[in-house]
PDB file of C-alpha atoms in Angstrom:
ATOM      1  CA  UNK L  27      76.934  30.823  -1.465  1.00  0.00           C
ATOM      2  CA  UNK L  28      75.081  27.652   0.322  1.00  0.00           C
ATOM      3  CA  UNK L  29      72.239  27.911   2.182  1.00  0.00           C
ATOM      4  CA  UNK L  30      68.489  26.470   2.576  1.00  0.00           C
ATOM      5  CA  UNK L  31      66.468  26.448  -0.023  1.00  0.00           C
ATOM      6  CA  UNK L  32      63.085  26.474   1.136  1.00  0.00           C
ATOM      7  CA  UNK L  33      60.243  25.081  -0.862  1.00  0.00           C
ATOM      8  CA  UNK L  34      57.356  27.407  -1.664  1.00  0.00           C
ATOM      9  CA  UNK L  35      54.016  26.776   0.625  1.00  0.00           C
ATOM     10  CA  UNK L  36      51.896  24.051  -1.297  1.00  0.00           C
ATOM     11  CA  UNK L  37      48.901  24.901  -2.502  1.00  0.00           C
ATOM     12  CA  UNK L  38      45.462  23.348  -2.724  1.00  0.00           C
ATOM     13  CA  UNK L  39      45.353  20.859  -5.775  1.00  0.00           C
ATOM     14  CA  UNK L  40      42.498  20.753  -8.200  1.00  0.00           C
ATOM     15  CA  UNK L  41      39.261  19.652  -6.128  1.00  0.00           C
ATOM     16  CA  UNK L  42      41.057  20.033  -2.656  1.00  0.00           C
ATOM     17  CA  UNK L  43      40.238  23.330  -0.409  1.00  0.00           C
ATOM     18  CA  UNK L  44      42.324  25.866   0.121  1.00  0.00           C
ATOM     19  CA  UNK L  45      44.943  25.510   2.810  1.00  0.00           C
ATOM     20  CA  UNK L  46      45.819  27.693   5.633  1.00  0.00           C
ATOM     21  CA  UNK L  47      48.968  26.851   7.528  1.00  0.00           C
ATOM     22  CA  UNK L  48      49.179  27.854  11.000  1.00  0.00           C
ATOM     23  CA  UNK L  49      53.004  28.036  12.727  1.00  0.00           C
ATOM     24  CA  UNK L  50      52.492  28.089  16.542  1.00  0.00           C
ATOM     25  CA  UNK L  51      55.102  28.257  18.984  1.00  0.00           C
ATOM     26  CA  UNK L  52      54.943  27.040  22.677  1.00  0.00           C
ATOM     27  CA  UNK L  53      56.899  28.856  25.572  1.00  0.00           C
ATOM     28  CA  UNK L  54      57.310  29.319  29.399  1.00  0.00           C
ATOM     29  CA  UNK L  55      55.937  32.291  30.149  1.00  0.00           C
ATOM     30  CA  UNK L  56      55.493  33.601  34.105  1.00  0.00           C
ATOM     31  CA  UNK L  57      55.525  29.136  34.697  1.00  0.00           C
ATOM     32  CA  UNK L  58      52.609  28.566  31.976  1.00  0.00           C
ATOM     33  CA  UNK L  59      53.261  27.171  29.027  1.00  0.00           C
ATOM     34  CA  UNK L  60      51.366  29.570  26.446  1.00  0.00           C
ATOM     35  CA  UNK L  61      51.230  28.824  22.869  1.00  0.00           C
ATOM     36  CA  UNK L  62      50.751  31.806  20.022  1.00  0.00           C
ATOM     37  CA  UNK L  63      49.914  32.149  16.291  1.00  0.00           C
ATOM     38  CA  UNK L  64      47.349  33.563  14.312  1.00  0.00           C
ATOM     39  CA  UNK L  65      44.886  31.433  13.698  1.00  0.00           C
ATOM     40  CA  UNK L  66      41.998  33.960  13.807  1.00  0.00           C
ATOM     41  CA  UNK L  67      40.525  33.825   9.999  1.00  0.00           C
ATOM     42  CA  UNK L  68      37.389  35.660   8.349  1.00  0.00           C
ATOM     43  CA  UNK L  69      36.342  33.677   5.552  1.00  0.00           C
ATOM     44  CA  UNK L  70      34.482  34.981   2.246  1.00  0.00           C
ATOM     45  CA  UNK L  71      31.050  34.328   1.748  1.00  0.00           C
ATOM     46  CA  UNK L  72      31.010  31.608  -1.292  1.00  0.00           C
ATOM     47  CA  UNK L  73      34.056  30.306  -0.338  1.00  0.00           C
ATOM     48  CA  UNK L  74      33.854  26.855   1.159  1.00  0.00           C
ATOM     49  CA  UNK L  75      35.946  23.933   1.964  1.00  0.00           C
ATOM     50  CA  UNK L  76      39.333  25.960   3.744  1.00  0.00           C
ATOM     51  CA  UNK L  77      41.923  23.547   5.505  1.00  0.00           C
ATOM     52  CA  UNK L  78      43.521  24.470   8.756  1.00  0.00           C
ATOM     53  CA  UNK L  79      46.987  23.198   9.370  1.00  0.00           C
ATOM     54  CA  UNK L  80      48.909  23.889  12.762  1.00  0.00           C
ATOM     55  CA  UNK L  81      52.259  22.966  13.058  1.00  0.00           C
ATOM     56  CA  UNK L  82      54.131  23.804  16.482  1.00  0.00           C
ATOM     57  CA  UNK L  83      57.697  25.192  16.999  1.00  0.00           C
ATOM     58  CA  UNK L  84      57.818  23.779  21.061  1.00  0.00           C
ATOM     59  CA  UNK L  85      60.282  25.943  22.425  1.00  0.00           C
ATOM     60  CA  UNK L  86      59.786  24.639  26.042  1.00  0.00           C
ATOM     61  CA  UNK L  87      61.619  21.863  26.521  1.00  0.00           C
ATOM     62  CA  UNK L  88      58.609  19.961  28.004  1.00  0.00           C
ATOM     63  CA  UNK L  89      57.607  17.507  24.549  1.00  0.00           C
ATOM     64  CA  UNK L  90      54.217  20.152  23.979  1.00  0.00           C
ATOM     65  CA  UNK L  91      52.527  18.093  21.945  1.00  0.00           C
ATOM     66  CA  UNK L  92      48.719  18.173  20.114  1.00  0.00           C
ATOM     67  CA  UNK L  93      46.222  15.551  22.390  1.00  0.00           C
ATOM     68  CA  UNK L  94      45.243  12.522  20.745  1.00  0.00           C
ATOM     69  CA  UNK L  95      41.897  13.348  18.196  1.00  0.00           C
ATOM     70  CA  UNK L  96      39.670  11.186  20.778  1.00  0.00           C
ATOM     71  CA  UNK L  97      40.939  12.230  23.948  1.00  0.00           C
ATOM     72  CA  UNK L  98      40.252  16.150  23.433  1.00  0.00           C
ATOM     73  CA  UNK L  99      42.707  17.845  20.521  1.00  0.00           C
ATOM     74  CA  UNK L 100      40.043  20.060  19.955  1.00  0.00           C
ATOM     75  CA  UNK L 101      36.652  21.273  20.937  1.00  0.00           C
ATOM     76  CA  UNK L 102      34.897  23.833  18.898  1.00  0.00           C
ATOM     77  CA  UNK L 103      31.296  25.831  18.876  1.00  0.00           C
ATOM     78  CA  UNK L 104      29.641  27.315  16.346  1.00  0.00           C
ATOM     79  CA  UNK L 105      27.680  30.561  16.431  1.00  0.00           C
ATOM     80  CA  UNK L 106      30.104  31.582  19.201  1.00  0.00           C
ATOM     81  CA  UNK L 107      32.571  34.034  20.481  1.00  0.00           C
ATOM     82  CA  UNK L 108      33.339  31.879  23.325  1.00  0.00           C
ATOM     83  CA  UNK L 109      36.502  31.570  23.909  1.00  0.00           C
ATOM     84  CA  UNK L 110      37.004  29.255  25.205  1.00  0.00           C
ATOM     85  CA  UNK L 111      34.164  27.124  23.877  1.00  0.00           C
ATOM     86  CA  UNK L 112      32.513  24.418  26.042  1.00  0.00           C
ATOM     87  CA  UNK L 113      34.358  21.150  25.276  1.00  0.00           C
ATOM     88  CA  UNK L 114      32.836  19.145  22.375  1.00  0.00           C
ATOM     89  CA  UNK L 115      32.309  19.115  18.763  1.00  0.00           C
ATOM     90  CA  UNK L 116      29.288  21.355  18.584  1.00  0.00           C
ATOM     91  CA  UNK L 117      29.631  21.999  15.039  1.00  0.00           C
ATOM     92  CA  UNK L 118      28.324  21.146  11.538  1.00  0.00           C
ATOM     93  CA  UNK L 119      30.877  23.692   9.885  1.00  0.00           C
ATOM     94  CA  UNK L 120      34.543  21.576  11.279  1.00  0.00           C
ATOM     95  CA  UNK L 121      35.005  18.099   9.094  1.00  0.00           C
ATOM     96  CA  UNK L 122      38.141  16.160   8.611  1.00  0.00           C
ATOM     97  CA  UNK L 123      40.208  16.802  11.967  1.00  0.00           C
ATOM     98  CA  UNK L 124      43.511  15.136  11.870  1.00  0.00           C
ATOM     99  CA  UNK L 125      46.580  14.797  13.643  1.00  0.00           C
ATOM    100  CA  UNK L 126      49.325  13.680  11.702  1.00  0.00           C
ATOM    101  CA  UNK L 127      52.264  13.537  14.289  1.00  0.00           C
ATOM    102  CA  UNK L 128      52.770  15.287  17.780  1.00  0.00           C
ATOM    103  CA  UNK L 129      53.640  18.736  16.535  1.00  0.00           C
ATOM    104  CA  UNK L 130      50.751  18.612  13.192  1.00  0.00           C
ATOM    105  CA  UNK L 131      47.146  18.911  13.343  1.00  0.00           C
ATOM    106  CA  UNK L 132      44.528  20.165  11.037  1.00  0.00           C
ATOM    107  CA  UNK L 133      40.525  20.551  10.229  1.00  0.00           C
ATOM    108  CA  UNK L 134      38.797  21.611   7.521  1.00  0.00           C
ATOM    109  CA  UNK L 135      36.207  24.472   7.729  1.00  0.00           C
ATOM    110  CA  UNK L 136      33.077  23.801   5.535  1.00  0.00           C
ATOM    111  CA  UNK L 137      32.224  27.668   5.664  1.00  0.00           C
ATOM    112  CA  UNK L 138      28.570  26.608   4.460  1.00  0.00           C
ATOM    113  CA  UNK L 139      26.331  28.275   6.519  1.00  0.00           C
ATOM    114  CA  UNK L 140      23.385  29.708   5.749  1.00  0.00           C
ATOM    115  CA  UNK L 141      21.792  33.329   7.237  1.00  0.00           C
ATOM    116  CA  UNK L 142      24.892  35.596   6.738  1.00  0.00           C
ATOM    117  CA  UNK L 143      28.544  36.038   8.980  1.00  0.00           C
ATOM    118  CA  UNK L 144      28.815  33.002  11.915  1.00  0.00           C
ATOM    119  CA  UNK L 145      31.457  33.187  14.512  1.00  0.00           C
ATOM    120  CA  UNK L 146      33.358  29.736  14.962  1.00  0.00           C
ATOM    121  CA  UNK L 147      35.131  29.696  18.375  1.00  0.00           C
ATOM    122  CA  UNK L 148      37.618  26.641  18.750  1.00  0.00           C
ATOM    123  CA  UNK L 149      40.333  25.635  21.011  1.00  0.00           C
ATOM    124  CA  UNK L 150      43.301  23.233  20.088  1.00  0.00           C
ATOM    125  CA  UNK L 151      44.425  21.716  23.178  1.00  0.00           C
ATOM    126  CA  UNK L 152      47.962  20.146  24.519  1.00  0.00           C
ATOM    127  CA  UNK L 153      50.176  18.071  26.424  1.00  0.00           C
ATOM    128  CA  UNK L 154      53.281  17.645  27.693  1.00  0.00           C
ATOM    129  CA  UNK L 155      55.588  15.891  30.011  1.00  0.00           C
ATOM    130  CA  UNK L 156      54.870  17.453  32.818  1.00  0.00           C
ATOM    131  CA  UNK L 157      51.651  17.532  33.929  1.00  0.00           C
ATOM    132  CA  UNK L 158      51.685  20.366  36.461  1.00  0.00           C
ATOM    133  CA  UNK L 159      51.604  22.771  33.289  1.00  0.00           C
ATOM    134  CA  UNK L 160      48.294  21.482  31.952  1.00  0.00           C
ATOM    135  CA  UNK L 161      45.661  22.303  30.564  1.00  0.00           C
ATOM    136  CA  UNK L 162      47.616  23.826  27.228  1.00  0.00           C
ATOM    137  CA  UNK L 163      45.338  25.325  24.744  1.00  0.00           C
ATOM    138  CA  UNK L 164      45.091  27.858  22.206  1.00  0.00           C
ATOM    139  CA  UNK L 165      41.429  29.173  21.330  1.00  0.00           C
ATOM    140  CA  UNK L 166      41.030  31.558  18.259  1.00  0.00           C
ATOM    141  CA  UNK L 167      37.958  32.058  16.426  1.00  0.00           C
ATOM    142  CA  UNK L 168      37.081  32.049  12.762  1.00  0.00           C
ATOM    143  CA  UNK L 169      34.226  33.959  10.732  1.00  0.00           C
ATOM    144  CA  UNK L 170      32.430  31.956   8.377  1.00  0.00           C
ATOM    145  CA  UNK L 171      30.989  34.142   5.438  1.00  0.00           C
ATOM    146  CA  UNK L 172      28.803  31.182   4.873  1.00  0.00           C
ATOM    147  CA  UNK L 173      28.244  29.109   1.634  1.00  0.00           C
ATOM    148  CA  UNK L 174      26.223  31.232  -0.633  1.00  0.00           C
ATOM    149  CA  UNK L 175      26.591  34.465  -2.826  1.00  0.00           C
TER     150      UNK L 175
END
């Protein structure tokens, strides 16, 4: 029997944070392209240092792609169930956003606060070919348990 062999999600190596990995998918729906996953999260207190990484399935045709880091990928708040948030990095919790190619983008979540539980709204935002289907975004919001036990 043949078939793909898959290789097992990688995890975090020694000193690295953890790493989340996000699948989205883009379609057409109603003429909108909409793009899905679950990249709500509610992180333990104590924990810090988790990685996000998105990687989208574009099922539109259209070349959905992550925006460039400086022109927009993503804007996030903190202390904030905005969604979505005002544009911006108004944050001291996201570090180390990267886009590594047109469909894979990540951030890393210090989930240090202080003061108990702290909403983090943020919104990854897209392109495409067409521009009569922008804006493209996708605006979950994560739970930081904060730094301390």
């Amino acid at each position: 029997m043949t078939g793909e062999v898959r290789d097992p999600q990688p995890q975090a190596q020694a000193g690295q944070p953890p790493i989340r990995r996000i699948p989205l998918t883009a379609k057409i729906v109603e003429g909108r392209v909409e793009i899905k996953g679950d990249g709500d999260a509610d992180l333990p207190k104590g924990s810090l240092n988790h990685r996000f990484e998105f990687e989208l399935d574009d099922q539109t045709g259209l070349k959905v792609r992550f925006k460039q880091v400086n022109n927009g990928m993503l804007d996030v708040q903190d202390n904030s169930r905005a969604c979505p948030p005002p544009a911006g990095m108004n944050t001291s919790q996201i570090v180390g956003v990267t886009r590594m190619s047109d469909v894979r983008a990540g951030f890393t979540d210090k989930n240090d606060n202080e003061n108990g539980p702290m909403p983090v709204s943020y919104q990854l935002n897209f392109e495409c070919d067409d521009p009569s289907k922008h804006p493209i975004s996708y605006d979950p919001i994560i739970i930081n348990g904060g730094g301390f036990i």
